[in-house]
PDB file of C-alpha atoms in Angstrom:
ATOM      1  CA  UNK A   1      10.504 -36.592  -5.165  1.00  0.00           C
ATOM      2  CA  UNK A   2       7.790 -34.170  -5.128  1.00  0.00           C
ATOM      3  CA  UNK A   3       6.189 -32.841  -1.715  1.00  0.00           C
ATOM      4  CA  UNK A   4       2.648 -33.173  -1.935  1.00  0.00           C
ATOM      5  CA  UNK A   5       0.894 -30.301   0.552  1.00  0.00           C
ATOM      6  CA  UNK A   6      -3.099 -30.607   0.615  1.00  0.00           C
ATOM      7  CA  UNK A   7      -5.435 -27.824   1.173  1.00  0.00           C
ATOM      8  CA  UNK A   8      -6.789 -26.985   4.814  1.00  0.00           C
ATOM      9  CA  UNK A   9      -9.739 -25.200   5.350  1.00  0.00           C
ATOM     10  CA  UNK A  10      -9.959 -22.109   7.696  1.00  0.00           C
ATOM     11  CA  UNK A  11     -11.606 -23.560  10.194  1.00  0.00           C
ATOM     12  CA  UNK A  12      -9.354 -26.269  10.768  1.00  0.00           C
ATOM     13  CA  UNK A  13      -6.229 -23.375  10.149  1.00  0.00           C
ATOM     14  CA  UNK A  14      -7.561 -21.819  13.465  1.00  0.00           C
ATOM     15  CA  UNK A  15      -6.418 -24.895  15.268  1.00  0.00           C
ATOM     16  CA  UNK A  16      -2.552 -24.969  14.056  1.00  0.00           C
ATOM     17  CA  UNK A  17       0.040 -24.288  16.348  1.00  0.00           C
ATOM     18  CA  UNK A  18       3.946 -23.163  14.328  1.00  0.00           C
ATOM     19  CA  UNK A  19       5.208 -26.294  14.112  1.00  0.00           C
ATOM     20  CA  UNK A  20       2.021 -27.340  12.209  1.00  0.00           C
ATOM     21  CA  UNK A  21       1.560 -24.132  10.038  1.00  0.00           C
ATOM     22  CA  UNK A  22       4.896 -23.955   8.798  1.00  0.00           C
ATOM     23  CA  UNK A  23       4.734 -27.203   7.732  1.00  0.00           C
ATOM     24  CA  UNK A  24       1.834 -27.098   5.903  1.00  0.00           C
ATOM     25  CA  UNK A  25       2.814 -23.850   4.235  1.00  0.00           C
ATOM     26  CA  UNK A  26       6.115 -22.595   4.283  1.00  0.00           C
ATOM     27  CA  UNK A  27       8.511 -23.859   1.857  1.00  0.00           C
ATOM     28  CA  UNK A  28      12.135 -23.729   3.893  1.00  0.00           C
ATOM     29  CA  UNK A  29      14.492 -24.759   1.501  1.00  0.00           C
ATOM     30  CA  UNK A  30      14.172 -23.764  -2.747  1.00  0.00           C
ATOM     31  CA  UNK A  31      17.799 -24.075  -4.291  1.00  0.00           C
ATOM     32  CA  UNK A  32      19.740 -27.455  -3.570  1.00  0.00           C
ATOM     33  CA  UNK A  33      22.659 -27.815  -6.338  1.00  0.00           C
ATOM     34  CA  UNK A  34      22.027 -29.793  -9.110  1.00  0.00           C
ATOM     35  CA  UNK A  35      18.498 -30.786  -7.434  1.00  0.00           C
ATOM     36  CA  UNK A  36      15.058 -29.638  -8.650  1.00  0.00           C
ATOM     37  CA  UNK A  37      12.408 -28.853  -5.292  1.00  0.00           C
ATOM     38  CA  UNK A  38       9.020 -29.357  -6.088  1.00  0.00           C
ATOM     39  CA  UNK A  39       6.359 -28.551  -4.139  1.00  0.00           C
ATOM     40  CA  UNK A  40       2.798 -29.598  -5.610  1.00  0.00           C
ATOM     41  CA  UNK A  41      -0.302 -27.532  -3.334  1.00  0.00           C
ATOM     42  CA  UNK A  42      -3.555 -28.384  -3.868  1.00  0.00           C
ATOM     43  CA  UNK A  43      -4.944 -25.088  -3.548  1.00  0.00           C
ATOM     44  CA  UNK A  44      -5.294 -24.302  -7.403  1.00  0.00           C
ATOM     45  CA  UNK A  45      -2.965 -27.190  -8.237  1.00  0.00           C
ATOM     46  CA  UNK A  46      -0.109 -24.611  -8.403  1.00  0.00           C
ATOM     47  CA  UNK A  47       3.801 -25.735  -8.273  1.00  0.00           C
ATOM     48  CA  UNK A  48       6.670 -24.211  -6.533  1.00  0.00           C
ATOM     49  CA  UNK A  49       9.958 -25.006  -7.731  1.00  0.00           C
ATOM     50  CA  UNK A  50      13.550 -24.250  -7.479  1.00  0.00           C
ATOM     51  CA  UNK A  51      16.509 -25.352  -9.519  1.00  0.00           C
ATOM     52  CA  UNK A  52      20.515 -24.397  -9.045  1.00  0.00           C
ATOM     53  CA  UNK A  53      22.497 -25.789 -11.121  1.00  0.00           C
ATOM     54  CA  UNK A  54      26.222 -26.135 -10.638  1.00  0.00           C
ATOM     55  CA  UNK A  55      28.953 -27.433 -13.058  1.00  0.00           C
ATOM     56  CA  UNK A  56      25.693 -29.487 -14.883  1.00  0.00           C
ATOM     57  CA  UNK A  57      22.243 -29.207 -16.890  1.00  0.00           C
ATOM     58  CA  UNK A  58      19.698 -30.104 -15.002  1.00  0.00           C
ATOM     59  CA  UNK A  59      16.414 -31.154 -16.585  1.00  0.00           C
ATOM     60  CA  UNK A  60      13.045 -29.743 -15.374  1.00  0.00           C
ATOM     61  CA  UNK A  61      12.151 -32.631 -14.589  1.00  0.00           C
ATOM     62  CA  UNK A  62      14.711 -34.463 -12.491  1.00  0.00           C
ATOM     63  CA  UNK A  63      13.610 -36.494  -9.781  1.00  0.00           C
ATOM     64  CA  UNK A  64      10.031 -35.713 -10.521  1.00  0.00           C
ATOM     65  CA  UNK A  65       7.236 -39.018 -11.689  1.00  0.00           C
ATOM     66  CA  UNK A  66       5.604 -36.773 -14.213  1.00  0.00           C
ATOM     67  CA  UNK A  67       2.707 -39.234 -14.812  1.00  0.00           C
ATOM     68  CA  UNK A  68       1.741 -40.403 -11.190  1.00  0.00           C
ATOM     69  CA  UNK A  69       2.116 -36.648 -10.539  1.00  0.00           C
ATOM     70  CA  UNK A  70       0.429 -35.062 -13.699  1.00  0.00           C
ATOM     71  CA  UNK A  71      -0.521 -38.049 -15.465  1.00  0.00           C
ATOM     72  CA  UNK A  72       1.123 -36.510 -18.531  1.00  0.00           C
ATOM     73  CA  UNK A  73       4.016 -37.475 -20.977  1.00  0.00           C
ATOM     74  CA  UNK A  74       6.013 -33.893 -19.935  1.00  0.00           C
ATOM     75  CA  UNK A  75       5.773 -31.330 -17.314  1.00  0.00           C
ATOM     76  CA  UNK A  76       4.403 -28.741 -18.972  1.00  0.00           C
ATOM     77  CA  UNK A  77       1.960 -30.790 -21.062  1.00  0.00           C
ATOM     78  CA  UNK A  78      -0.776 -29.385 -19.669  1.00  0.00           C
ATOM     79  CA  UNK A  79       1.038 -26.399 -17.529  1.00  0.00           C
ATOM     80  CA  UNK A  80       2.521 -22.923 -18.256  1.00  0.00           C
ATOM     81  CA  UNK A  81       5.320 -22.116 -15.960  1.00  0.00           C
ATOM     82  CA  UNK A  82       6.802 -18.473 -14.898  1.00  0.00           C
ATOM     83  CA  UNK A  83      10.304 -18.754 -13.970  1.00  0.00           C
ATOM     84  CA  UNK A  84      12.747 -15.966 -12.325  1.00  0.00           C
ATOM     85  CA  UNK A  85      16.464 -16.147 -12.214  1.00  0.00           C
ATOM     86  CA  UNK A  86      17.422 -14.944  -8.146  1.00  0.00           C
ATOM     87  CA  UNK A  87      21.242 -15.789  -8.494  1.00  0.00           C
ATOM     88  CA  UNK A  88      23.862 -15.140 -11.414  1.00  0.00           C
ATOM     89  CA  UNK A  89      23.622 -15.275 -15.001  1.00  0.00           C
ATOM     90  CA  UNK A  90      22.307 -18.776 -16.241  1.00  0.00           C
ATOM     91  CA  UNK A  91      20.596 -19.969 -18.838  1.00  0.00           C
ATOM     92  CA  UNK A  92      16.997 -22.280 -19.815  1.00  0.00           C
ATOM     93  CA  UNK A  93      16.953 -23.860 -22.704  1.00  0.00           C
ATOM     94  CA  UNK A  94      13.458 -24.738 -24.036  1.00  0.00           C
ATOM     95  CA  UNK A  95      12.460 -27.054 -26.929  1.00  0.00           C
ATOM     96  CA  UNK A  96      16.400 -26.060 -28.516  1.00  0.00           C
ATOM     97  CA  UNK A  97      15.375 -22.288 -28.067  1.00  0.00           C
ATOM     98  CA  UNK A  98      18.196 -21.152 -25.061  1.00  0.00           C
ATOM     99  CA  UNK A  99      16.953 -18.256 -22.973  1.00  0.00           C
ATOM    100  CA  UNK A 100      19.522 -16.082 -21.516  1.00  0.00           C
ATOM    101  CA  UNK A 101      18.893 -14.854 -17.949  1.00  0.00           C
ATOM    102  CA  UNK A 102      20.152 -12.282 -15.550  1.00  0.00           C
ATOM    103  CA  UNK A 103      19.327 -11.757 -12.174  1.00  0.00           C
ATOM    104  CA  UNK A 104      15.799 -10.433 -11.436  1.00  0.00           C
ATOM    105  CA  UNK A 105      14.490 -11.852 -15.309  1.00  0.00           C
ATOM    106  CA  UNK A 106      11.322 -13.442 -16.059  1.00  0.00           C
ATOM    107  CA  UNK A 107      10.621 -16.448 -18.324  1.00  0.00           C
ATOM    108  CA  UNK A 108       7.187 -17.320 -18.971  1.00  0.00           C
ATOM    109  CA  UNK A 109       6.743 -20.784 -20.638  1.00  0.00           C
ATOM    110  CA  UNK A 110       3.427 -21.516 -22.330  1.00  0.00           C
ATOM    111  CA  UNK A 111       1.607 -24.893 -22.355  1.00  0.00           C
ATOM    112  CA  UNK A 112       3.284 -27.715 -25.033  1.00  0.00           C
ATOM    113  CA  UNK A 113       6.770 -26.537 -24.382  1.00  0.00           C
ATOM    114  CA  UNK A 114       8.530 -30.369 -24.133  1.00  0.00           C
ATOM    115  CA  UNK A 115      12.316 -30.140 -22.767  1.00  0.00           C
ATOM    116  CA  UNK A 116      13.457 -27.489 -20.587  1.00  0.00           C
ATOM    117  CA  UNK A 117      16.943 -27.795 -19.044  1.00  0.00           C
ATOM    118  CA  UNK A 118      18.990 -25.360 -16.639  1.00  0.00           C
ATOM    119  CA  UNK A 119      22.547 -24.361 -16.686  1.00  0.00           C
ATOM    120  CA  UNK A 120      24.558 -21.644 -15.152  1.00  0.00           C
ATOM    121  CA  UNK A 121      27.339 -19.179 -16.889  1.00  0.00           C
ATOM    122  CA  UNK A 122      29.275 -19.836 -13.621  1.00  0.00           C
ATOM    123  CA  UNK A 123      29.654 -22.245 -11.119  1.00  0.00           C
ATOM    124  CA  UNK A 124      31.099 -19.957  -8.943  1.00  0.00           C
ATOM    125  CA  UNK A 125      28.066 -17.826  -9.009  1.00  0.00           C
ATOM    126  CA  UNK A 126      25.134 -20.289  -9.942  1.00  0.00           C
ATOM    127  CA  UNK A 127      21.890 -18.957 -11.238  1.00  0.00           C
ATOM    128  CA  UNK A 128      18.899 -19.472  -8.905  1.00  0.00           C
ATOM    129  CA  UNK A 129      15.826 -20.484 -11.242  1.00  0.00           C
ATOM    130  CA  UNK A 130      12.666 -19.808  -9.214  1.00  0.00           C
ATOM    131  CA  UNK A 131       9.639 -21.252 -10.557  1.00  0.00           C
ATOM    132  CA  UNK A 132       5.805 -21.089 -10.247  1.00  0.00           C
ATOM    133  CA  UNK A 133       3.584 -23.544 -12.649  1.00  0.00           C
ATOM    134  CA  UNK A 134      -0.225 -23.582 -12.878  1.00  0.00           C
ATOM    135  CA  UNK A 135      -2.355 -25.692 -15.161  1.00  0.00           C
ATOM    136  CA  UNK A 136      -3.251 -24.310 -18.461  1.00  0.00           C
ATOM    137  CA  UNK A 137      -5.883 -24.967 -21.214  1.00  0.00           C
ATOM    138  CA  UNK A 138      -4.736 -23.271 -23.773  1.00  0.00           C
ATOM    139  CA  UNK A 139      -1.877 -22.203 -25.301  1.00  0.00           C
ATOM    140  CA  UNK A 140      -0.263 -18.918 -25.682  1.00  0.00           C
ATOM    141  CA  UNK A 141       3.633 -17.393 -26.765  1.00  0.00           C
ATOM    142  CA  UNK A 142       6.532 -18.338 -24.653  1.00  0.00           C
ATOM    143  CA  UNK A 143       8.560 -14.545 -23.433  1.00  0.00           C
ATOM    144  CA  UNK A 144      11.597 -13.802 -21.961  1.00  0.00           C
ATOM    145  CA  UNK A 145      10.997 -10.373 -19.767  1.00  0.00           C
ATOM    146  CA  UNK A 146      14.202  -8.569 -18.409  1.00  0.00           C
ATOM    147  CA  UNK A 147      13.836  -6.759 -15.213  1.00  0.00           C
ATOM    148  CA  UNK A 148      14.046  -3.146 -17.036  1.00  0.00           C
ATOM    149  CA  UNK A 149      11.354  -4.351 -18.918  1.00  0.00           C
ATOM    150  CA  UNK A 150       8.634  -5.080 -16.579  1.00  0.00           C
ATOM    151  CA  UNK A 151       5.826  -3.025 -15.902  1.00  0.00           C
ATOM    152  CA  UNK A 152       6.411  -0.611 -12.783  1.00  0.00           C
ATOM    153  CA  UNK A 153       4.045   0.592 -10.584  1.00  0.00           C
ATOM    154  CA  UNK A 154       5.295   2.968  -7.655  1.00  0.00           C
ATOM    155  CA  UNK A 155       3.482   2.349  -4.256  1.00  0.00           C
ATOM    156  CA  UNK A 156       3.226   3.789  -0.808  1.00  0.00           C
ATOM    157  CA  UNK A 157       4.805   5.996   1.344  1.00  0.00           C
ATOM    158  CA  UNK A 158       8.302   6.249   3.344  1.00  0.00           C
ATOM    159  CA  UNK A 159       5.544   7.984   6.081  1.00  0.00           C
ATOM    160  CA  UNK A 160       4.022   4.757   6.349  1.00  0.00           C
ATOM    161  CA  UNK A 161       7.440   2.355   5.798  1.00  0.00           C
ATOM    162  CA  UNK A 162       5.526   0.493   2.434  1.00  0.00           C
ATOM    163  CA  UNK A 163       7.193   2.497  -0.028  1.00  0.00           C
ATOM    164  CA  UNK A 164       7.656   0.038  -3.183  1.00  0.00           C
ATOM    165  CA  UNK A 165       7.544  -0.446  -6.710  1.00  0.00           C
ATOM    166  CA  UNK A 166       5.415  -3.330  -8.436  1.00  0.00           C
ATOM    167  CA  UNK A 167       7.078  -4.992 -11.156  1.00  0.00           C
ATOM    168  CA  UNK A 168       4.696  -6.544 -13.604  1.00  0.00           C
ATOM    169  CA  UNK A 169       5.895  -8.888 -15.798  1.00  0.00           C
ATOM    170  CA  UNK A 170       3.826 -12.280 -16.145  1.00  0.00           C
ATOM    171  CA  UNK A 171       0.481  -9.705 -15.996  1.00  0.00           C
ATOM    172  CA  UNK A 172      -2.645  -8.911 -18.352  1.00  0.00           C
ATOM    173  CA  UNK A 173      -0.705  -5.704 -18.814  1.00  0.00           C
ATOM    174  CA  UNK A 174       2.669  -7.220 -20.144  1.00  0.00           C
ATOM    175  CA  UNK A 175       1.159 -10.548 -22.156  1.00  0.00           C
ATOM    176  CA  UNK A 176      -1.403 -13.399 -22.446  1.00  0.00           C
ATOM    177  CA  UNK A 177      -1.653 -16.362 -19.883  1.00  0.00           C
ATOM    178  CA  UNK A 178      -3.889 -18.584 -19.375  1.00  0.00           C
ATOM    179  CA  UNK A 179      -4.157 -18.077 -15.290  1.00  0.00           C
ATOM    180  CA  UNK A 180      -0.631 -17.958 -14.141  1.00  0.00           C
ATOM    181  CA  UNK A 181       0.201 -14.115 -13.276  1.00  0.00           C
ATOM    182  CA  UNK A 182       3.491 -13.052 -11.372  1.00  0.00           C
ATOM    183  CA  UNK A 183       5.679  -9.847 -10.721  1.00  0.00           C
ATOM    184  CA  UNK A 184       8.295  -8.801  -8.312  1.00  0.00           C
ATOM    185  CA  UNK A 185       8.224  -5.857  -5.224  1.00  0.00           C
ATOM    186  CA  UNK A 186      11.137  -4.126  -4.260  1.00  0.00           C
ATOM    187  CA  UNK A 187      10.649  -2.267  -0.722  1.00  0.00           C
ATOM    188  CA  UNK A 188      12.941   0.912  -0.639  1.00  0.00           C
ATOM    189  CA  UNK A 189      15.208   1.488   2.296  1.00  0.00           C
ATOM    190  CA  UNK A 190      13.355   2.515   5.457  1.00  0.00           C
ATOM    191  CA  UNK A 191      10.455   0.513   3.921  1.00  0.00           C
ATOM    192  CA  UNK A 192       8.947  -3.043   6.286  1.00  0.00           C
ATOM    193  CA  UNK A 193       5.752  -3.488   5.203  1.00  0.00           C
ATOM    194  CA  UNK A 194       4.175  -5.206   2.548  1.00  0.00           C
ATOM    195  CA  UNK A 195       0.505  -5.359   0.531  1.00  0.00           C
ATOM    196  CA  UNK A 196      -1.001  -3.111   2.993  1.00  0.00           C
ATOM    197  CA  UNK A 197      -3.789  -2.453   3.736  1.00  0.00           C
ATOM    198  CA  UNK A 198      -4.325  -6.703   4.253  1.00  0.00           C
ATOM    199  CA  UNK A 199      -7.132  -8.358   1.675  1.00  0.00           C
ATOM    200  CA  UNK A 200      -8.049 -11.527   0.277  1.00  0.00           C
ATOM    201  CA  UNK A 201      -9.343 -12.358  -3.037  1.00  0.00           C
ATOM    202  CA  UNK A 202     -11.546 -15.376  -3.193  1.00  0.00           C
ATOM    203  CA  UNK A 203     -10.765 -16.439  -6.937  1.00  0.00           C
ATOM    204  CA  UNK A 204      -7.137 -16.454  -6.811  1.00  0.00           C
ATOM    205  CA  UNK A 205      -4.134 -18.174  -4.381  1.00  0.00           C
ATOM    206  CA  UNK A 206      -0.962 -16.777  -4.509  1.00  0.00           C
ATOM    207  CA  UNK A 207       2.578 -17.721  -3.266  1.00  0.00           C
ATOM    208  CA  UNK A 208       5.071 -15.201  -1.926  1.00  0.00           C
ATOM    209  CA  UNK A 209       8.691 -16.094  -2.330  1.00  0.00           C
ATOM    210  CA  UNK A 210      11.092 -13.469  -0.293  1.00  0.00           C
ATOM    211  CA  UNK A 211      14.546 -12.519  -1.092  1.00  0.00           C
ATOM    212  CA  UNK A 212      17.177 -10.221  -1.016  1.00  0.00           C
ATOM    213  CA  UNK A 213      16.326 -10.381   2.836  1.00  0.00           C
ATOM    214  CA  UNK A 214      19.587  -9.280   4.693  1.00  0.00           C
ATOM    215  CA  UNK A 215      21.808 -11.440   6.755  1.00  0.00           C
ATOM    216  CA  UNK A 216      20.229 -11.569  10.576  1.00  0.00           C
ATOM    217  CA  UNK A 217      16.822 -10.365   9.492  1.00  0.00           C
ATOM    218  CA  UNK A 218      13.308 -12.034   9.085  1.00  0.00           C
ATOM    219  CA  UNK A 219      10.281 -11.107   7.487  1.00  0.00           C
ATOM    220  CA  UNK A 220       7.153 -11.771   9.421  1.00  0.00           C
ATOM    221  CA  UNK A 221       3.962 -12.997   7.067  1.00  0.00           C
ATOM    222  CA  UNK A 222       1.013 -12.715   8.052  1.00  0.00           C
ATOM    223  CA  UNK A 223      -1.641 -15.312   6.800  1.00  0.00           C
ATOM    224  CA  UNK A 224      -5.530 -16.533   7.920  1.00  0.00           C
ATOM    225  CA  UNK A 225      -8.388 -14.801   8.218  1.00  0.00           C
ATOM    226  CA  UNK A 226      -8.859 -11.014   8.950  1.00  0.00           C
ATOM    227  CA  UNK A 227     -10.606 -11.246  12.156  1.00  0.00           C
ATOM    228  CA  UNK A 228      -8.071 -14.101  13.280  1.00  0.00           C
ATOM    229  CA  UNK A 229      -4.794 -13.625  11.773  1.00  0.00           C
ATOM    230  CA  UNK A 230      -1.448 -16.051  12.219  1.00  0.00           C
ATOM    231  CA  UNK A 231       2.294 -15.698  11.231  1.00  0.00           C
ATOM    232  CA  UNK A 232       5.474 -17.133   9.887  1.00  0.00           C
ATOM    233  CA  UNK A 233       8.675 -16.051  10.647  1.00  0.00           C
ATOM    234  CA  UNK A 234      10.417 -16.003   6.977  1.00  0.00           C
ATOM    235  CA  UNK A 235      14.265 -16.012   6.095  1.00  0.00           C
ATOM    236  CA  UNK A 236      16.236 -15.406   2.811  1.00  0.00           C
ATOM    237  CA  UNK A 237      15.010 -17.167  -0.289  1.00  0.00           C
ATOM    238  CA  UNK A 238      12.077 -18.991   1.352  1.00  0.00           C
ATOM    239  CA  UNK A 239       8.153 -19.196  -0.248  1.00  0.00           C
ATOM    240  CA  UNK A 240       5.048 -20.125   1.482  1.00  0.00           C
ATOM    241  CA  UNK A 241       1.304 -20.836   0.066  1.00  0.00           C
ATOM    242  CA  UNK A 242      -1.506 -18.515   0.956  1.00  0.00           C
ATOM    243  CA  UNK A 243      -4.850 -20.115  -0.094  1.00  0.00           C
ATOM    244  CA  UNK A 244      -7.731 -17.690  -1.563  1.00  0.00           C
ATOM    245  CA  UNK A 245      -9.445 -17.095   1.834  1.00  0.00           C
ATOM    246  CA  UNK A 246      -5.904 -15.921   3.818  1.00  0.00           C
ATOM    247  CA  UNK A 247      -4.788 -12.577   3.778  1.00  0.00           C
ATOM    248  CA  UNK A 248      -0.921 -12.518   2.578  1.00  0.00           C
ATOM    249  CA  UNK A 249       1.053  -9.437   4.031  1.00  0.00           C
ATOM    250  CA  UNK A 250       4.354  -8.930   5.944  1.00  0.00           C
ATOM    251  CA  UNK A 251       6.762  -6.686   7.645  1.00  0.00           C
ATOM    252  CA  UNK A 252      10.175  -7.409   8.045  1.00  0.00           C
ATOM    253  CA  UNK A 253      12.831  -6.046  10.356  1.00  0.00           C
ATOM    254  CA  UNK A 254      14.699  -4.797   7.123  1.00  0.00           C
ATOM    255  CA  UNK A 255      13.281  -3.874   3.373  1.00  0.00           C
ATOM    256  CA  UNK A 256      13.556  -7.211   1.316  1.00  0.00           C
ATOM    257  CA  UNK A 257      11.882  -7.584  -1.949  1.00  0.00           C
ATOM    258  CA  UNK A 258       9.543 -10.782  -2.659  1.00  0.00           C
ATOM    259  CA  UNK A 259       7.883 -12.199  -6.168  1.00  0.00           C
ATOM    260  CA  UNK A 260       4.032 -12.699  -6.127  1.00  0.00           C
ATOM    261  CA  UNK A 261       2.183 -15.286  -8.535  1.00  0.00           C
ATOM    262  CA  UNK A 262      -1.268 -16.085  -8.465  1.00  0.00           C
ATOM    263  CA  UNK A 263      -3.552 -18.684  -9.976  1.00  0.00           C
ATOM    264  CA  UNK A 264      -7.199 -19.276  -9.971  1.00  0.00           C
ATOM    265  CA  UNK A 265     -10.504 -18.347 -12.201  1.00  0.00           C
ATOM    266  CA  UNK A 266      -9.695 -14.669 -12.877  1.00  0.00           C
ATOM    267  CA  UNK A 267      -6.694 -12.561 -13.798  1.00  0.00           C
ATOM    268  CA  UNK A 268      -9.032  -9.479 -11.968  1.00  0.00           C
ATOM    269  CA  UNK A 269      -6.989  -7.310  -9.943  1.00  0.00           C
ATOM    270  CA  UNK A 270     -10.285  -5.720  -9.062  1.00  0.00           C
ATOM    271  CA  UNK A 271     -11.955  -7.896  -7.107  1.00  0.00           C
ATOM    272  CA  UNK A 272      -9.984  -7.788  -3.281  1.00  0.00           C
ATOM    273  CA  UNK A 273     -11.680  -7.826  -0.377  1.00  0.00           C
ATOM    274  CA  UNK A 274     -10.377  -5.311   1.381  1.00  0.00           C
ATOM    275  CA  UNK A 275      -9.768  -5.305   5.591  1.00  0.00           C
ATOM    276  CA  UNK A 276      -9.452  -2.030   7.216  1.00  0.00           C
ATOM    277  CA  UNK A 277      -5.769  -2.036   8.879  1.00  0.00           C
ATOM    278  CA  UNK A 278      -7.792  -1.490  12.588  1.00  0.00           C
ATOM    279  CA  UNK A 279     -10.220  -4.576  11.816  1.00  0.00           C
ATOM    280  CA  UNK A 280      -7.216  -7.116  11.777  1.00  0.00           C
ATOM    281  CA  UNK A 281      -7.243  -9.108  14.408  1.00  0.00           C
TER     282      UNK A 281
END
C-alpha cells in the first residue's frame, strides 16, 4: 500500500510539535525485503521509494494500485524515475533491457518504460534500490550512470566542517529530463554540515535521503522557514520531504553522505533564495 502524505502550508508548519513533523515528513523506514515502500507527497506529486530484494524479483510495482494511485495502466506511464543502488551489486531490468548496478550507481528511467523488476547478485548482500519518481510529459533516453561517472563538483572548506563533493548525475549537465534532477554529496571526514549557507527555491521541492551515516550517530535537518526554522533528528538510510518554501540543510554528529532530487517548474540552479547563516532563526 502506498502512504499518501499531503502538503501543509507554512503557516500551519509553525504549529507542529515532533511527533507531528516527523510524521508528516520524514520517511523512517525505505528497504523492507522483498517489499516495495512508496511514499506518494503531494508537494510536486513526487514518489519516494525503496526496494530490497532478497532471494526474489520484485516488480516495481508490488503492492502498489497503479490506477487509483496514478490512474494509469503502468507506473511509469506518465513518470520518469531516478533510481540509486545504496547496498550490493543488484540488478533492474527494464522493458527486457537488464541494468547492472553497483553501489553508489544511478539509473534514470524515462517516461513509457512498462516492466521494471529488481533482483540482487547476492542475498547475502542485497542491493538497496533507492528511488525518486516525478511526473513527466515527455519523453527522453533511459541511462545508466556509474558513480565514477557523475559530474563532480568540490565544495567547502574543512575550516568551516562542509567540505564535500557534488555528484551530478540525473542533472542538465549529465542528460535530458523532463523535471526530475538528482545527485549524491559525500561530506569528507571532519566535515558536519550540509548545503550551507541555508536557501529555498520556490520552483522546486526536493527530498534528502541520508546514508552511510555511522552506527550511534544522527544527522540533524533542518527544515521551515528562515526566520523560524524546525528539525528532525535523522538516522541511517532514512529520507524526508522538504516542500519549495523550507530551507533543507543539516549537520550531523559524524560526515554522512545524502542523495538530493528535486522536482518542480525549472531545472534552474540559479534561482535560490539565499539566507544569510546569522538571519536563521
Amino acid at each position: 500500500m502506498m502512504d499518501i502524505r499531503y502538503s501543509c502550508s507554512p503557516v500551519d508548519f509553525k504549529r507542529y510539535n515532533t511527533e507531528e513533523t516527523r510524521k508528516e515528513f520524514l520517511i523512517e523506514t525505505l528497504f523492507v525485503k522483498n517489499e516495495v515502500v512508496a511514499v506518494y507527497s503531494h508537494v510536486d506529486r513526487m514518489v519516494t521509494l525503496g526496494v530490497m530484494p532478497v532471494g526474489e524479483t520484485v516488480p516495481l510495482n508490488k503492492g502498489i494500485d497503479i490506477w487509483k494511485n496514478f490512474g494509469t495502466e503502468y507506473f511509469l506511464e506518465r513518470r520518469e524515475i531516478g533510481i540509486f543502488n545504496l547496498g550490493g551489486v543488484g540488478q533492474v531490468i527494464a522493458d527486457g533491457e537488464t541494468y547492472q548496478m553497483g553501489y553508489k550507481d544511478c539509473l534514470y528511467l524515462t517516461r513509457g518504460v512498462k516492466d521494471v523488476w529488481f533482483s540482487s547478485g547476492d542475498s547475502a548482500n542485497p542491493a538497496k534500490f533507492y528511488m525518486v519518481s516525478a511526473p513527466a510529459h515527455c519523453s527522453y533516453e533511459s541511462k545508466l550512470i556509474k558513480i565514477e561517472d557523475a559530474a563532480k563538483k568540490p565544495l567547502g572548506a574543512l575550516e568551516t566542517s562542509n567540505k564535500r563533493v557534488i555528484n551530478q548525475f540525473i542533472h542538465p549537465d549529465v542528460l535530458k529530463t523532463c523535471q526530475l534532477s538528482m545527485g549524491m554529496t559525500v561530506l569528507e571526514p571532519g566535515s558536519v554540515w550540509n548545503t550551507m549557507p541555508a536557501h529555498t527555491h520556490e520552483r522546486r521541492m526536493e527530498v534528502y535521503c541520508y546514508f552511510e551515516v555511522p552506527e550511534n550517530n544522527v544527522v540533524f535537518h533542518m527544515m521551515g522557514q528562515g526566520d523560524e526554522t524546525r528539525h528532525i533528528v535523522m538516522q541511517n538510510e532514512q529520507a524526508v520531504i522538504s516542500p519549495s518554501w523550507s530551507i533543507h540543510a543539516g549537520a550531523g554528529t559524524s560526515n554522512y553522505t545524502f542523495i538530493w532530487a528535486m522536482g518542480g517548474e525549472n531545472q534552474a540552479f540559479d534561482d535560490m533564495d539565499v539566507i544569510p547563516t546569522t538571519e536563521l532563526r
